[in-house]
């Protein structure tokens, strides 16, 4: 069953563009290997993420 998980998290400190880019690149690789799609947004220490995929896989991520 396809599910969508949406959540917000807060970074302990301000992150550089390079740090955010590294997280994004790692997420792309990990998610693609698990057949998960979604998006990642960052603003003022807040991350907004949406993941879509099979329930079991999304719940393990």
PDB file of C-alpha atoms in Angstrom:
ATOM      1  CA  UNK A   1       0.000   0.000   0.000  1.00  0.00           C
ATOM      2  CA  UNK A   2       1.317   3.430  -0.959  1.00  0.00           C
ATOM      3  CA  UNK A   3       1.523   5.923   1.912  1.00  0.00           C
ATOM      4  CA  UNK A   4       2.633   9.518   2.341  1.00  0.00           C
ATOM      5  CA  UNK A   5       4.479  10.611   5.482  1.00  0.00           C
ATOM      6  CA  UNK A   6       4.801  14.353   6.131  1.00  0.00           C
ATOM      7  CA  UNK A   7       6.749  15.787   9.030  1.00  0.00           C
ATOM      8  CA  UNK A   8       8.663  18.817  10.280  1.00  0.00           C
ATOM      9  CA  UNK A   9      11.926  18.707  12.207  1.00  0.00           C
ATOM     10  CA  UNK A  10      14.123  21.403  13.729  1.00  0.00           C
ATOM     11  CA  UNK A  11      17.906  21.675  13.361  1.00  0.00           C
ATOM     12  CA  UNK A  12      19.916  22.364  16.530  1.00  0.00           C
ATOM     13  CA  UNK A  13      21.905  25.051  14.717  1.00  0.00           C
ATOM     14  CA  UNK A  14      21.837  27.053  11.512  1.00  0.00           C
ATOM     15  CA  UNK A  15      23.069  24.907   8.635  1.00  0.00           C
ATOM     16  CA  UNK A  16      25.202  25.990   5.715  1.00  0.00           C
ATOM     17  CA  UNK A  17      24.071  25.523   2.147  1.00  0.00           C
ATOM     18  CA  UNK A  18      26.766  22.855   1.759  1.00  0.00           C
ATOM     19  CA  UNK A  19      25.455  20.892   4.766  1.00  0.00           C
ATOM     20  CA  UNK A  20      21.898  21.027   3.456  1.00  0.00           C
ATOM     21  CA  UNK A  21      23.047  19.955  -0.007  1.00  0.00           C
ATOM     22  CA  UNK A  22      24.915  16.986   1.519  1.00  0.00           C
ATOM     23  CA  UNK A  23      21.759  15.883   3.362  1.00  0.00           C
ATOM     24  CA  UNK A  24      19.728  16.220   0.172  1.00  0.00           C
ATOM     25  CA  UNK A  25      22.195  14.183  -1.895  1.00  0.00           C
ATOM     26  CA  UNK A  26      22.378  11.409   0.719  1.00  0.00           C
ATOM     27  CA  UNK A  27      18.570  11.349   0.957  1.00  0.00           C
ATOM     28  CA  UNK A  28      18.221  11.055  -2.821  1.00  0.00           C
ATOM     29  CA  UNK A  29      20.530   8.036  -2.918  1.00  0.00           C
ATOM     30  CA  UNK A  30      18.935   6.316   0.096  1.00  0.00           C
ATOM     31  CA  UNK A  31      15.373   6.978  -1.052  1.00  0.00           C
ATOM     32  CA  UNK A  32      15.979   5.855  -4.643  1.00  0.00           C
ATOM     33  CA  UNK A  33      17.438   2.555  -3.431  1.00  0.00           C
ATOM     34  CA  UNK A  34      14.239   1.976  -1.440  1.00  0.00           C
ATOM     35  CA  UNK A  35      11.874   3.214  -4.183  1.00  0.00           C
ATOM     36  CA  UNK A  36      10.770   6.156  -2.036  1.00  0.00           C
ATOM     37  CA  UNK A  37       9.929   9.543  -3.524  1.00  0.00           C
ATOM     38  CA  UNK A  38       9.262  12.858  -1.866  1.00  0.00           C
ATOM     39  CA  UNK A  39      10.629  16.285  -1.138  1.00  0.00           C
ATOM     40  CA  UNK A  40      12.815  18.066   1.388  1.00  0.00           C
ATOM     41  CA  UNK A  41      12.593  21.769   2.227  1.00  0.00           C
ATOM     42  CA  UNK A  42      14.687  23.831   4.649  1.00  0.00           C
ATOM     43  CA  UNK A  43      14.012  27.305   6.043  1.00  0.00           C
ATOM     44  CA  UNK A  44      15.272  29.017   9.189  1.00  0.00           C
ATOM     45  CA  UNK A  45      16.401  25.769  10.881  1.00  0.00           C
ATOM     46  CA  UNK A  46      13.176  23.908  10.020  1.00  0.00           C
ATOM     47  CA  UNK A  47      13.063  20.906   7.709  1.00  0.00           C
ATOM     48  CA  UNK A  48       9.817  19.922   6.013  1.00  0.00           C
ATOM     49  CA  UNK A  49       9.846  16.459   4.493  1.00  0.00           C
ATOM     50  CA  UNK A  50       7.348  14.393   2.573  1.00  0.00           C
ATOM     51  CA  UNK A  51       8.054  10.730   1.799  1.00  0.00           C
ATOM     52  CA  UNK A  52       5.972   8.444  -0.426  1.00  0.00           C
ATOM     53  CA  UNK A  53       6.339   4.721  -0.892  1.00  0.00           C
ATOM     54  CA  UNK A  54       5.288   1.341   0.386  1.00  0.00           C
ATOM     55  CA  UNK A  55       4.103   1.551   4.003  1.00  0.00           C
ATOM     56  CA  UNK A  56       6.648  -0.920   5.378  1.00  0.00           C
ATOM     57  CA  UNK A  57       9.580   0.837   3.710  1.00  0.00           C
ATOM     58  CA  UNK A  58       8.483   4.369   4.648  1.00  0.00           C
ATOM     59  CA  UNK A  59       7.927   3.321   8.269  1.00  0.00           C
ATOM     60  CA  UNK A  60      11.467   1.898   8.430  1.00  0.00           C
ATOM     61  CA  UNK A  61      13.055   5.061   6.994  1.00  0.00           C
TER      62      UNK A  61
END
